[in-house]
Each structure stands twice: as C-alpha cells, then as structure tokens.
Coordinates of C-alpha atoms and ligand atoms in Angstrom, one line a residue:
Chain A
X512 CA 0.0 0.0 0.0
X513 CA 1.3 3.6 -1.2
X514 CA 1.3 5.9 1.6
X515 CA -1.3 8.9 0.7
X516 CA -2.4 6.9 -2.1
X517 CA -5.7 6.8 -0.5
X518 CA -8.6 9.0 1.1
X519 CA -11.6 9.0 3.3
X520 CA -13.5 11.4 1.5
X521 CA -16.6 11.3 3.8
X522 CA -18.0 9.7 6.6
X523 CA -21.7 9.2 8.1
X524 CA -23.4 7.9 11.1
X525 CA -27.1 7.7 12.7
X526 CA -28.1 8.8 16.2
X527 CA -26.8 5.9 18.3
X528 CA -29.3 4.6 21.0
X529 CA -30.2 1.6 23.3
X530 CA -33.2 0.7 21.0
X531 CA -33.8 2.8 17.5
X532 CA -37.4 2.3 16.0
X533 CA -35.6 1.3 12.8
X534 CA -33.8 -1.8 11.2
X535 CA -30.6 -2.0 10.7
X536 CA -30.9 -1.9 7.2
X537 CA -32.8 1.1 7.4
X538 CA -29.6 2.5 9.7
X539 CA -26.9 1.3 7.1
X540 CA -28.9 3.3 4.6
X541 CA -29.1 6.2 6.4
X542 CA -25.2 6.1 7.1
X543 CA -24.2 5.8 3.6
X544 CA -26.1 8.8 2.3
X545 CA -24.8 10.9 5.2
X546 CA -21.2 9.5 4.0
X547 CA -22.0 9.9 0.3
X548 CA -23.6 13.8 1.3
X549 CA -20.4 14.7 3.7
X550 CA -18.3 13.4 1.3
X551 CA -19.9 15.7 -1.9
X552 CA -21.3 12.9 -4.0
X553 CA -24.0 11.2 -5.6
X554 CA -24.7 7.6 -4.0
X555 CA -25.0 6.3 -7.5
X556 CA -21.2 6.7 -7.8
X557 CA -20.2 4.5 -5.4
X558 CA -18.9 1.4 -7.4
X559 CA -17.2 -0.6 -4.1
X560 CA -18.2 -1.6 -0.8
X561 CA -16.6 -3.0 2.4
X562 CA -18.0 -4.7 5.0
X563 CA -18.2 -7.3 7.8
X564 CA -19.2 -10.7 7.5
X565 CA -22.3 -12.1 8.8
X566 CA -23.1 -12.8 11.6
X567 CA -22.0 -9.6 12.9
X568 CA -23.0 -7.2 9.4
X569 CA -26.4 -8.1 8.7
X570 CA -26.6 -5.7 6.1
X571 CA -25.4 -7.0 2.7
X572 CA -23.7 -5.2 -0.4
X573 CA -27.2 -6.4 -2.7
X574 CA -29.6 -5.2 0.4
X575 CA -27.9 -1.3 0.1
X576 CA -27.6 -1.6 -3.7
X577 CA -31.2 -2.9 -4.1
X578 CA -32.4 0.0 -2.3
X579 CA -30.1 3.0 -3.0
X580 CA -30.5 2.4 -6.8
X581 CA -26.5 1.8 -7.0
X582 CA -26.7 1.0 -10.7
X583 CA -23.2 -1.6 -10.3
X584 CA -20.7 -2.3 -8.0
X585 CA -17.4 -3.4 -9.2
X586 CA -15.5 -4.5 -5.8
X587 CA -17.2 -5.9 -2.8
X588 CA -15.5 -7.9 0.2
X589 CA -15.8 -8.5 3.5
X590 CA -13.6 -9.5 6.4
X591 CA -13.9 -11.8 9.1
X592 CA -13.6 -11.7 13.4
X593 CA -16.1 -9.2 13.8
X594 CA -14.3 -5.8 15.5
X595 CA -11.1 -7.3 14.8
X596 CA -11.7 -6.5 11.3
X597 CA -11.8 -2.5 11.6
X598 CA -8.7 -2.0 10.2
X599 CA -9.0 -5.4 7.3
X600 CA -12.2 -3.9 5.2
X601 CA -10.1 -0.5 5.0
X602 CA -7.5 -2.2 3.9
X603 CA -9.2 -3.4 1.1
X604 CA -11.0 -0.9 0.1
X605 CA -7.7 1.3 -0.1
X606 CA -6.1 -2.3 -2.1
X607 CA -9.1 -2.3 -4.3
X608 CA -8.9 1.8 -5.2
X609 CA -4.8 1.4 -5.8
X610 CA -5.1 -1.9 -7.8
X611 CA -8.1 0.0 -10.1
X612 CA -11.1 -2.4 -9.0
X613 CA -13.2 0.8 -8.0
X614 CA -13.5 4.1 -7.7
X615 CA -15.5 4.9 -4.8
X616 CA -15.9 2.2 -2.4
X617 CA -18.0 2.7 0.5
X618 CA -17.2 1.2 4.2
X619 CA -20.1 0.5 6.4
X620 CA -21.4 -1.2 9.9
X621 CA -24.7 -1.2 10.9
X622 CA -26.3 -2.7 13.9
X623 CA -29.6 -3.3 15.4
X624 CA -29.0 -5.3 18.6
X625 CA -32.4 -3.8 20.3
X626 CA -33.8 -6.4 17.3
X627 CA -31.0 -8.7 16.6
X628 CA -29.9 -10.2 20.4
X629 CA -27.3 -8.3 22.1
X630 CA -23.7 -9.4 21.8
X631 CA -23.6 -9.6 25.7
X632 CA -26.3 -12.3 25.8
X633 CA -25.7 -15.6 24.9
X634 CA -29.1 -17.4 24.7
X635 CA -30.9 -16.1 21.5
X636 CA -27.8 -15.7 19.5
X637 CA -25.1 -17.6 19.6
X638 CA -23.5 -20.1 16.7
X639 CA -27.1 -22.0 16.0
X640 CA -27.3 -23.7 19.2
X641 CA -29.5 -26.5 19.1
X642 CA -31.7 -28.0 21.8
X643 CA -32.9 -32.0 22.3
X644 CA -35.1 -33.5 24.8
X645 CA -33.4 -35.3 27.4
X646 CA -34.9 -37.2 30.5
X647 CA -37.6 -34.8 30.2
X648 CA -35.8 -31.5 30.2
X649 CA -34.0 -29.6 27.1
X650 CA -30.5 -29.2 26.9
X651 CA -28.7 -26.8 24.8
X652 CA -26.0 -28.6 22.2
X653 CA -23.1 -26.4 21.4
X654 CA -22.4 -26.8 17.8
X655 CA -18.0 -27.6 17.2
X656 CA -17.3 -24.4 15.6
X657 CA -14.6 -22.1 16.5
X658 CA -13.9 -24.2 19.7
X659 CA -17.0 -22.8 21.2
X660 CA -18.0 -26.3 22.1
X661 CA -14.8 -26.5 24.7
X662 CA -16.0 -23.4 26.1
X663 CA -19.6 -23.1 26.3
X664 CA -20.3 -26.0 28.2
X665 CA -18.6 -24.2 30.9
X666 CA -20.1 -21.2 31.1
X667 CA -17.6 -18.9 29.0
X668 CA -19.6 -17.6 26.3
X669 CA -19.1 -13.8 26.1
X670 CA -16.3 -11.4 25.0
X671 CA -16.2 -9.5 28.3
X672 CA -15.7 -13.2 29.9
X673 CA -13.2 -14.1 27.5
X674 CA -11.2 -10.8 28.5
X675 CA -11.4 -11.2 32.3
X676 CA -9.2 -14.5 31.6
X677 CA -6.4 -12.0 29.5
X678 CA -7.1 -9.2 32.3
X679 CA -6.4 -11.9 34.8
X680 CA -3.2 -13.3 32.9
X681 CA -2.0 -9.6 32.7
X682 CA -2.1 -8.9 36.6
X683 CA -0.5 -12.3 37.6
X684 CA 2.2 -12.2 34.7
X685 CA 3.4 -8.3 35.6
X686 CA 3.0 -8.9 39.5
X687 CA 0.3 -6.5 39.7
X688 CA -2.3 -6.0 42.8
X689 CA -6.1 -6.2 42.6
X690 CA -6.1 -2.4 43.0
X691 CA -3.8 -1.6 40.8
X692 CA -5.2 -3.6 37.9
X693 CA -8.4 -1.6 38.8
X694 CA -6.9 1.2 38.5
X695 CA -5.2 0.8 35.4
X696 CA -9.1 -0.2 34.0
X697 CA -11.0 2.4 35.8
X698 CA -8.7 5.3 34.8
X699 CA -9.1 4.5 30.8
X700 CA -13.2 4.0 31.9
X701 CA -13.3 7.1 33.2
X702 CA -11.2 9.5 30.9
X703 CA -13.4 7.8 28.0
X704 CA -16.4 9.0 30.0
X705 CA -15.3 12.4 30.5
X706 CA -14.4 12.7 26.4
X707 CA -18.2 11.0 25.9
X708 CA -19.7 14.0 28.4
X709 CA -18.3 16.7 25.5
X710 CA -19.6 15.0 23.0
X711 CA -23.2 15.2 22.1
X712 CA -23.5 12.0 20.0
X713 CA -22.2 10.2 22.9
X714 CA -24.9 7.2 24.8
X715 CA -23.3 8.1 27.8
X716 CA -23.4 12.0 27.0
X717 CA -25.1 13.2 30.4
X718 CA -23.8 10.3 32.0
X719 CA -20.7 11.6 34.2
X720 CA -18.8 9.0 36.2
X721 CA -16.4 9.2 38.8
X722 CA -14.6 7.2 40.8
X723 CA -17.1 6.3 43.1
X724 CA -19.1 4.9 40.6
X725 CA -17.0 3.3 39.0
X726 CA -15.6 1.2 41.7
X727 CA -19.3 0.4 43.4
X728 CA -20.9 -0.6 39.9
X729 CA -21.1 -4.2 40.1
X730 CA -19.0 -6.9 39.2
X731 CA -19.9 -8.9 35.9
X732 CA -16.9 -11.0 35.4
X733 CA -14.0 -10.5 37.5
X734 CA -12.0 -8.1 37.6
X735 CA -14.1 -6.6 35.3
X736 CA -17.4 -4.8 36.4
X737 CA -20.1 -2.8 34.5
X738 CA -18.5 0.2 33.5
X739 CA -15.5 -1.8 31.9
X740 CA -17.8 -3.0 29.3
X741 CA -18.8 -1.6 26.2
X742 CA -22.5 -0.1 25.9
X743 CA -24.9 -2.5 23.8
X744 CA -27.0 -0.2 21.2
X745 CA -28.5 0.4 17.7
X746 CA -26.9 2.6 15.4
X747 CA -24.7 3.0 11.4
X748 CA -21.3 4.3 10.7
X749 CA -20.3 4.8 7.2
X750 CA -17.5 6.5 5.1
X751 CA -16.2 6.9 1.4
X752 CA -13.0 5.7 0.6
X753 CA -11.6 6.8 -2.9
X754 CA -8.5 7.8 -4.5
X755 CA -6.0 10.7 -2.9
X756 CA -6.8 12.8 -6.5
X757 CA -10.3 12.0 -6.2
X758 CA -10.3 12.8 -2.8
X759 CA -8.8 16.3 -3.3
X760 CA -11.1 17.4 -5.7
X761 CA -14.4 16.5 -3.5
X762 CA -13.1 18.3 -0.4
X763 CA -10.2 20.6 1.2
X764 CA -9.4 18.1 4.3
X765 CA -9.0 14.8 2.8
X766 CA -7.6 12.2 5.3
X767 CA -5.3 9.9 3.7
X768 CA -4.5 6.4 4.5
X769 CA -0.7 6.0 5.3
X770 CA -0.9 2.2 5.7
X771 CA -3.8 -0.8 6.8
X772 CA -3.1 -3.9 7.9
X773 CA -4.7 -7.5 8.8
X774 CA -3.0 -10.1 11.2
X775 CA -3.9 -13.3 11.5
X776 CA -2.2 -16.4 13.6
X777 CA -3.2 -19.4 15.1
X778 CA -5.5 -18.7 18.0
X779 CA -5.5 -15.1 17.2
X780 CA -8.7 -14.8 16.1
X781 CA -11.8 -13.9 18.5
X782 CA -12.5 -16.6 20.9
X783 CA -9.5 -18.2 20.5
X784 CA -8.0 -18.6 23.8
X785 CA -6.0 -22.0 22.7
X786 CA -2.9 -20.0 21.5
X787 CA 0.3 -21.5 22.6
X788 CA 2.9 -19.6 24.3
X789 CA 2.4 -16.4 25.8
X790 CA -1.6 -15.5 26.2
X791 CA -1.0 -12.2 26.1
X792 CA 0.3 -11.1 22.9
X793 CA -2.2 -10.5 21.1
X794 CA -1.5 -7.8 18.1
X795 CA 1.8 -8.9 16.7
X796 CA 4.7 -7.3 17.1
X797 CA 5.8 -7.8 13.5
X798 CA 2.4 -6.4 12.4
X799 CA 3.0 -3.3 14.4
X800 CA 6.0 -3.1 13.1
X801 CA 4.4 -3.5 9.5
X802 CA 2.0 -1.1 10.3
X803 CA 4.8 1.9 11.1
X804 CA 7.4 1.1 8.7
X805 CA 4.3 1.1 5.6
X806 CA 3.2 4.5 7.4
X807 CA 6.4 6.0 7.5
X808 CA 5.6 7.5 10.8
X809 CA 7.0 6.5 14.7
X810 CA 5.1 6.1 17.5
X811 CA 6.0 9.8 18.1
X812 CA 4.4 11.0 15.7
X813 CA 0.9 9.7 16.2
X814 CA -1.1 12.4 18.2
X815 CA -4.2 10.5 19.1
X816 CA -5.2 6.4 19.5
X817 CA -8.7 4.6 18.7
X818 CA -8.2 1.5 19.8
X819 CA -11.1 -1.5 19.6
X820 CA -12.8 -1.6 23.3
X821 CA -15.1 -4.3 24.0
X822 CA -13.5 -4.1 27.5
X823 CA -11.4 -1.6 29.0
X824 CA -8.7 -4.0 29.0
X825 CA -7.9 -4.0 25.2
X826 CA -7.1 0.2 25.0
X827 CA -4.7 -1.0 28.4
X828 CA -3.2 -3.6 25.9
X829 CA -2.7 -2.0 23.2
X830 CA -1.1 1.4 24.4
X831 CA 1.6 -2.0 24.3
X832 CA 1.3 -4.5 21.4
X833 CA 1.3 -1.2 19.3
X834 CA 4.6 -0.4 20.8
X835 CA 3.3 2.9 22.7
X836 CA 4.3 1.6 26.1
X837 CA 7.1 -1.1 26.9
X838 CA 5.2 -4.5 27.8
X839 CA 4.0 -4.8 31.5
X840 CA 4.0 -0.8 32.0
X841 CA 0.8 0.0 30.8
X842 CA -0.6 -0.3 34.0
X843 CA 1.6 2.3 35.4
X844 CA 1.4 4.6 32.6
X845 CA -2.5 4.8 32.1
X846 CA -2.8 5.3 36.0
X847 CA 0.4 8.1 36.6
X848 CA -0.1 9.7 32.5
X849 CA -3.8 8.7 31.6
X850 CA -5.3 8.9 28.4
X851 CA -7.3 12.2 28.5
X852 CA -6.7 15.7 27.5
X853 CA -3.0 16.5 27.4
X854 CA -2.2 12.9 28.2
X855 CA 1.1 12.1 26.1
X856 CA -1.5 9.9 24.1
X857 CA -5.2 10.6 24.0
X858 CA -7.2 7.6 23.7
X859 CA -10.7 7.3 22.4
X860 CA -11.3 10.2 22.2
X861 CA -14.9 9.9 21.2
X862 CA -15.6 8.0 24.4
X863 CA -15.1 4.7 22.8
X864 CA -17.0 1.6 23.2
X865 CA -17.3 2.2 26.2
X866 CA -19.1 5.5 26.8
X867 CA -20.0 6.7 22.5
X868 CA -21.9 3.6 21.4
X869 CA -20.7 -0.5 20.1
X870 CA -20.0 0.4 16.2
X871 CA -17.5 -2.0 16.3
X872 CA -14.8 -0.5 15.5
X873 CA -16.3 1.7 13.1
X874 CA -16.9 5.0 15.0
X875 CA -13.0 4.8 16.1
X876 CA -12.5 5.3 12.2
X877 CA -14.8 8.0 12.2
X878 CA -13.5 9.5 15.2
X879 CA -10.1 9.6 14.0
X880 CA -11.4 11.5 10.7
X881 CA -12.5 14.1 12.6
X882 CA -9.5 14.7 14.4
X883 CA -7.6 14.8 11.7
X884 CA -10.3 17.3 10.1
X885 CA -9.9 19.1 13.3
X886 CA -14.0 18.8 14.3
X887 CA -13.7 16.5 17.2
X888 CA -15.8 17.2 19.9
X889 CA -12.7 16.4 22.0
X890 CA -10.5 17.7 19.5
X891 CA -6.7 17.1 20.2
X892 CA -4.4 20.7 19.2
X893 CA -3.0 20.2 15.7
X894 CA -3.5 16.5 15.5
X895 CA -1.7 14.9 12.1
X896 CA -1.4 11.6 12.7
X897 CA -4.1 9.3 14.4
X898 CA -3.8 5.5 14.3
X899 CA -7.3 2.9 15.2
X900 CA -6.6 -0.5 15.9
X901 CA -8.3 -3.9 16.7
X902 CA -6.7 -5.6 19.7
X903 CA -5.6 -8.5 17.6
X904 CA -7.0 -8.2 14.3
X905 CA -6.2 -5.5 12.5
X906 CA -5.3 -1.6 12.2
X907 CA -4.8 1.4 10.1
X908 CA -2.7 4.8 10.4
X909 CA -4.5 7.8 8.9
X910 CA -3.0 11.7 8.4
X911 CA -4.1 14.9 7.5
Chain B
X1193 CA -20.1 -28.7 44.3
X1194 CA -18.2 -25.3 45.2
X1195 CA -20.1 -22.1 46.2
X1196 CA -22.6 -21.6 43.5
X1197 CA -20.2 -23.8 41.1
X1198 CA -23.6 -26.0 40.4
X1199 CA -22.2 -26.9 37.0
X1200 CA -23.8 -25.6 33.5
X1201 CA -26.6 -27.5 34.5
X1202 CA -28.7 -24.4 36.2
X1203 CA -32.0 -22.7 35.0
X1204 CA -35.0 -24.8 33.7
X1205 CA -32.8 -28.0 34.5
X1206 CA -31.4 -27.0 30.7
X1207 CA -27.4 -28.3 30.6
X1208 CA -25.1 -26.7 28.3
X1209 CA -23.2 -29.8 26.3
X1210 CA -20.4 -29.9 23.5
X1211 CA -22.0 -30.5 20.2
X1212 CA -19.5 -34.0 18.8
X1213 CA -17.7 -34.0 15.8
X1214 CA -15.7 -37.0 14.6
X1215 CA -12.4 -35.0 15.4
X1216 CA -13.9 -34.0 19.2
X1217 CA -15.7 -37.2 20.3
X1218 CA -13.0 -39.7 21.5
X1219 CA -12.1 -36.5 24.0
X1220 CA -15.4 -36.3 25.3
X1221 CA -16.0 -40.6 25.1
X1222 CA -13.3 -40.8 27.5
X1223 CA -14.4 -38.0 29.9
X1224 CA -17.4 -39.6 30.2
X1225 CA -15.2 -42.8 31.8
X1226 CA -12.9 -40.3 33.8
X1227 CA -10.2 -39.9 31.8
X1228 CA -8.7 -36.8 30.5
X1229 CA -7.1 -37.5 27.1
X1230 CA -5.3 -35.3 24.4
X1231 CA -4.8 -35.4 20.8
X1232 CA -1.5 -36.7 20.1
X1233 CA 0.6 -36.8 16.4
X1234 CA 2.3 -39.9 16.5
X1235 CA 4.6 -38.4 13.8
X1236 CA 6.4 -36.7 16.1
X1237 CA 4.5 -36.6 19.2
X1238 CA 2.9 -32.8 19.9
X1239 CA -0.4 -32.6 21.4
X1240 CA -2.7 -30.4 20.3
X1241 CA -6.1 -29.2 22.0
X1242 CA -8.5 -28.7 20.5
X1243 CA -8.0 -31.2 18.0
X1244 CA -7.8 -30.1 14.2
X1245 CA -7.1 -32.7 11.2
X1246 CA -3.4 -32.0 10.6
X1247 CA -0.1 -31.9 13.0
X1248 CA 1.1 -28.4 12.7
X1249 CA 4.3 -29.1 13.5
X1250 CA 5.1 -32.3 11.4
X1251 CA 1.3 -31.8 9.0
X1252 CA 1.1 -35.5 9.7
X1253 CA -2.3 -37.0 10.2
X1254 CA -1.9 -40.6 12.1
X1255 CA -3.2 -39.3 15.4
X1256 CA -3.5 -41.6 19.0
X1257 CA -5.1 -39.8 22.0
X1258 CA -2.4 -39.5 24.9
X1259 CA -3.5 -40.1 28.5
X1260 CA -2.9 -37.1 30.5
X1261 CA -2.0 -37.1 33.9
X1262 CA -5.1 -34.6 35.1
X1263 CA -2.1 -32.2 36.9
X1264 CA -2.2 -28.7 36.0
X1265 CA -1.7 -25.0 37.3
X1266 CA -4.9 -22.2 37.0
X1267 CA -3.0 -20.3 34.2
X1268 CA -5.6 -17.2 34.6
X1269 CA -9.5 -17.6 35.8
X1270 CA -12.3 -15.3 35.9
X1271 CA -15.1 -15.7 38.6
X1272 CA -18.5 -14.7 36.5
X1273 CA -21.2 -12.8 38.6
X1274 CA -23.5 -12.1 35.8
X1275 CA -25.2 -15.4 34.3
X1276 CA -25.0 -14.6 30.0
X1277 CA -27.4 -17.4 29.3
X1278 CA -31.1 -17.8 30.8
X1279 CA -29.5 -21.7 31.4
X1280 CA -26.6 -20.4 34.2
X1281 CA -29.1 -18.0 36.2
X1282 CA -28.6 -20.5 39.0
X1283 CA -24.9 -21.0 38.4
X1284 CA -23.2 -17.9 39.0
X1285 CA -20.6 -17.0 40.4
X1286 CA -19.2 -19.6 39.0
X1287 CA -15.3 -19.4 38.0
X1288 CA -14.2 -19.9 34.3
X1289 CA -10.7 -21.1 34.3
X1290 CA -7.8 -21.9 31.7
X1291 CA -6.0 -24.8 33.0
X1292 CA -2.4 -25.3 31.7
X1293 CA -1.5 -29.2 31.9
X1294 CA 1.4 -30.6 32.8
X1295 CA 1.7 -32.2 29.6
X1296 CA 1.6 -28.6 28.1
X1297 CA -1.9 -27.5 26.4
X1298 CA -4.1 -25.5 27.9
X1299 CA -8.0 -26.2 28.5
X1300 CA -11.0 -24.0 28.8
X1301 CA -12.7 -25.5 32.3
X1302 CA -14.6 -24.8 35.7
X1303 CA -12.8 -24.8 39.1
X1304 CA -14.8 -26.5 41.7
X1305 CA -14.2 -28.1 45.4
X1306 CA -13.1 -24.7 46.4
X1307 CA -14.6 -21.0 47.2
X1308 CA -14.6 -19.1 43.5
X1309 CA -12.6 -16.1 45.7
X1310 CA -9.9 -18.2 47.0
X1311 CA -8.8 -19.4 43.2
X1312 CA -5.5 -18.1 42.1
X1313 CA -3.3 -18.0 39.0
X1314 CA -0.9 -20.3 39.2
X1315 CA -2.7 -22.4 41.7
X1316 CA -1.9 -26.3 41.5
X1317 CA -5.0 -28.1 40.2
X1318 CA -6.0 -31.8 39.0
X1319 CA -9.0 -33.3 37.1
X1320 CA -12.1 -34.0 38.4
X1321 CA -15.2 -34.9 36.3
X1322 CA -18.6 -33.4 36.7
X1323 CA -21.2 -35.7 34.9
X1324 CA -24.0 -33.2 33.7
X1325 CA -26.2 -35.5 31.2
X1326 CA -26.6 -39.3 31.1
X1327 CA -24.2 -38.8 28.1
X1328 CA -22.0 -36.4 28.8
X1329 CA -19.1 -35.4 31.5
X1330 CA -17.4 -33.0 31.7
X1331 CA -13.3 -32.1 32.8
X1332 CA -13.4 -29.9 35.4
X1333 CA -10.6 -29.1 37.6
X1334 CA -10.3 -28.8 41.9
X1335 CA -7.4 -27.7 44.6
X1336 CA -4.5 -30.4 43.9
Ligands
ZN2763 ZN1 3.4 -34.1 14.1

C-alpha cells in the first residue's frame, strides 16, 4: 500500500441509541447517504463496498444496492472476526482503489442489537445452538465451531468473559495487585467518559462518572465490572473511501490512509484462547512493526489512538502491542499519564465503546477522521497523525 | 459442588453440552469414563487441543489420544457474577478457568471443590469430572 495513495472522503453515522425504532438496514442506509452527502457525491457513484461478514454485518452489499438504486458495484468484500476487522475492510477498500477495482468504495457497519440479540447475551444468539429433549428437560447442544464447544459448556460464552481471563493473565504475569489492575481499567473507563460528556453524540453524553461509581458498579466477570464493558446499542457508521486525487477534488481536508493492515495467527482470532505460548500477545509485534514502517511515521508522531474496546482492558493492551508503552507498563502509565486531554496519548477520544456507542470498531475510524479534520468534539491541538486499531486483528494509520 | 459452582446444569434443568464431531468425540467418550485424554501426532508426538485434522508441527495426520495425567496449574480464571445465558441463572458465580497441563496444552474449564474467591493463578489443580447428562461429562478441575 502507497502511503497517501488513498482517502476517506466522507464519513456518516445515525443517532446511536439503546433501541432505534428502525432496522438496521434502514440505519446502514441512512449512514451511507450521510457518508455519500459529507463526502460531496451522488450515492450512484459509489462502485465498491466494504463490509463485515455475517453474523455480525447483517446488512449485505445487494440489500444497500437494491435500495439506493447503485446501478453496479465493481469490488465488494468482507472481512472476518467481527471488531477485529476495523482496520481489514479499509485495507481493502484502499487495495481495491490502488489496484483499479473501483472508484469509490463505501465502508459501512450497521447494527440493530435492540432487534437482533445483544452481543452480551448468549441465549438467542449464539453459533445455532440447538436443543434436544433429554430425560424430560431440554438441553442446549453447542455446535464444534470455533472451539466454542470447549468453552460453552462451561459457562464462558461472552467477550467480556473471555477478556477477564487476559485481564487476569496480565495482573499475575506483571506482579500486579487487585487495586492496581483496577486502577489501570478504571482510569481508561473514566477518561473515555469524561471525552463521551463533550460530545453530544455520545450514549453516555449526560452520564458523568467518577470514581465512586466506577468502583461500586457491580461486578460482571471478575475483575471486570459494569463500567468496563462496552454499551450495547443500535446505530450506522459509514464512510467513502476513494483515490488521494479523487479525494482532493471533492473536499479541502482529505484524510489519507498511510498504511492498513490484517494479522492473522493461530489462536488469534476472537475466541480463540487455545494460542500456545504467551496469552497475552495479542497484536503482533511484526504487524505493528508493518504497520509503522508502511506508514512512514513513529510512534512519536501519532497524536491520538482509537483502539477497539469491547473491555477496558484492550485500550490498556494495546497502548503495548502497538509499541506505545514497553510490555508490563501500561498499567503504570495509564494510571500516573492517563489517556485524556493533554495525556502524552489521548485515547478514544470519542468516548469509545465504552461510553460513544458499540460500532465495532467503526466509529474509532470515524472519530479519527475528525480529528484529523480538526472537528472532534474532543479535538486534540493540531492533530496529524491518528492511528485505530483492533486488539488483535487489524489496524490502520491515517493523516491529514 | 463449590459455592454456586452447580455446574452448567442451572436454570430450567437445561445443561449446556459440546456438540460432537468425529475429530472431538474420542475426547469427550473418554471424559465420560474419567479420563482426561489429548490429541496426540504420532509423527512426532505434539499434542494439540482442541483437535484439528493435521499436525502443525510435522502436517502428519496418524493421530493416538495421549492419556494425560489430570495435573495442572490455574493459568488465569475469571469468577463470573452475571449469568449470560437464561441456562446459568442459578450457576453464578461460577469461575471460568484456563488450565495449563502438565503435559503442556491448555484447556477451557470450571474450578470446583473450592470458594470461586480463593482461586489463584498459578494455583496447582488436577482433574475432576462433573457428569451433567446421562451422556455427557465434563473435565473440570479442583485444589491439587
Ligand atoms: Zn506431528
């Protein structure tokens, strides 16, 4: 990928809510034409489009062409893993532009989990769990995919469960306390909390939180409580990617793509606990490295971090794997430095998963467009370089 | 049975089992006789859980199931206070532990015969099977 090669032209989102009286197809629609309108174009241009893969989008390329009168894509794709993917389906949109597959591709997430089961409840979603009769009552067969059937059976079927075993590993392996690790969690939960009280699109907009609260909100699965838990919501983010040239000519403050990556090893992917060797790694080091050396930028240079939060324990993480922090020290750092205003690094800056709304990654993309526009609600001085990243999955850098 | 460690067999008298494949069964056939057994490559010997169809070390694929000993350390645990699924309303808290075995692979399991608080990474553990349907058992894992 050719640094600056590539663009986000535009980007779009609904009103994000608990429960919208809409579908989510009816969101992702929406989304687009708020991308296509920021981004100064007719929806019929759009000849490319990015996506999840099902189960999480529900949304397909033929449902948004069938009913925005797209007369033809050229390129579609979509990437596995869910959140993981955030930085993956801009990578190939930006591949797709650069190799000449399509012009204007369109990136989109929509999701409807006051209608579809929310990602924190297991019964009534789930990988097509079965049921039989048996000595009267019904039991509930795990279907063998994706190891869930070594899991499930013992009660671990959530993210947030899943990252209360890595949160776990992380205090034992750096010698931490209890209240430290707390710490370390609550002081990213609250600093995305205060950046979600300035920002009016924000769930938890008139929702302050301090320490208090924090620490007495209840414990879901240790050491992670409520508020270390991302919100569970409706809502559609959306934006254009085209070429640097095209880019240019539709607007003053293109922001370019300086490099996107995908990672993939074994165990790596969500729900995969069975990785061999150290637990904790989780985005590559080679990958980081990847992802710098095809920016062309240091960690220095980047003035602001979206990182993936399902839990507050991934931005914690990844202040590391993406080589922001030295291994082990995050704890320190996010407690002593935070991630707020004036912080060395401000992280989610939007408020996150946590405290904006669950797009999945997508609104982190979004967010980091406006800072690099300079329109953040929480805007960081002069920002140039922002980088969004997946805990494990993938990332992109973006500039000004 | 631990505090509130009642086994995935809560709410509605619903139990939570491992759907069978032909790669996954022979683990779960011997559970339900007490035994804890893991995939073994008899091309060069590596264990692998869970199983998949080739030896990623050696990509053979003439496979024997290895008889472990049941001894293992909690490698990390989380104690869950919040039941996810209608089925473990009466379960929680209930602790969700990865088990690393002294053969080497780790396993996705309960920890029972002990208070969920006084589990601790690292802690020395050894099999114990918690039968949950006529058909099916399941490893768990108590104090050593
Ligand atoms: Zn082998």
């Amino acid at each position: 990928m050719t640094p600056r090669a590539v663009a986000i032209a535009g980007i779009g989102q609904t009103a994000y809510a608990r429960a919208l009286p809409r579908t989510a197809w009816e969101l992702a629609i929406e989304a687009v034409l708020s991308a296509c309108a920021d981004a100064g174009l007719d929806v019929a241009e759009v000849d490319g489009m990015c996506r999840f893969t099902e189960p999480f989008e529900t949304v397909s390329e033929a449902m948004l062409v069938r009913a925005l009168g797209i007369g033809e894509l050229s390129f579609f794709a979509q990437a596995p893993h869910g959140g993981e993917a955030l930085g993956a389906v801009l990578a190939q949109a930006a591949a797709a532009i650069e190799a000449g597959l399509a012009r204007i591709v369109v990136v989109y997430r929509a999701l409807s989990q006051s209608q579809g089961g929310r990602f924190g409840r297991a019964d009534g979603r789930g990988p097509g769990v079965a049921t039989r009769a048996s000595g009267g009552a019904a039991d509930i067969i795990v279907p063998e995919t994706g190891n869930l059937s070594f899991a499930w059976p013992y009660g671990l079927m959530s993210p947030g469960q899943l990252f209360a075993l890595w949160a776990t590993r992380y205090e034992a392996a750096h010698g931490l306390t209890r209240d430290q690790l707390t710490t370390a969690l609550g002081s990213i939960a609250i600093a995305q909390r205060a950046y979600a009280n300035r920002n009016p699109n924000a769930m938890m907009r008139d929702r302050p939180m301090d320490w208090e609260a924090y620490q007495n909100a209840r414990m879901i699965s240790e050491p992670l409580r409520l508020f270390d838990l991302c919100l569970e919501n409706d809502g559609a983010c959306a934006y254009v990617v085209t070429s640097a040239e095209t880019a240019r000519a539709l607007r003053d403050d293109p922001v370019y793509v300086l490099s996107a990556t995908q990672t993939l090893s074994p165990y790596r992917e969500p729900m995969g606990i069975y990785v061999q060797g150290d637990l904790l790694e989780l985005f590559p080091p080679a990958a980081a490295e990847r992802l710098f050396s095809g920016a062309g930028v240091t960690r220095k240079d980047v003035d602001v971090a979206e990182f993936y939060d399902a839990t507050s324990y991934m931005p914690l993480r990844s202040l590391e794997s993406y080589g922001f922090v030295p291994d082990g020290k995050a704890w320190r750092y996010v407690a002593e430095q935070g991630t707020g205003p004036g912080s060395p690094l401000p992280v989610n800056t939007h408020g996150g998963h946590l405290s904006e709304a669950y797009l999945h990654g997508m609104n982190g993309v979004l967010e980091a467009v406006r800072q690099l526009r300079g329109t953040s609600f929480n805007q960081v001085p002069g920002a140039e370089v922002a980088l969004v990243g997946a805990p494990a999955g993938s990332a992109t850098i973006l500039a000004r | 049975m631990s505090g509130g460690g009642a086994g995935m067999s809560g709410g509605e008298g619903m139990a939570i089992v491992p759907g069978m494949t032909e790669l996954t069964r022979p683990y779960w056939d011997a559970a339900a006789e007490g035994r804890l057994v893991i995939r073994e490559c008899r091309g060069c010997g590596r264990l692998q859980h869970p199983p998949v169809p080739a030896c990623p070390a050696c990509h053979g694929a003439d496979f024997g199931w290895r008889e472990a000993s049941g001894e293992g350390a909690v490698y990390s645990y989380t104690i869950i206070r919040h039941a996810t699924h209608a089925a473990l309303a009466d379960a929680i808290p209930y602790v969700v532990a990865l088990v690393e075995l002294a053969e080497g692979p780790r396993l996705v399991t309960g920890i029972t015969g002990c208070p969920p608080e006084s589990v601790t990474v690292g802690m020395p553990v050894r099999a114990a099977f918690r039968r949950v349907t006529d058909e099916v058992t399941l490893p768990y894992f108590e104090p050593a």
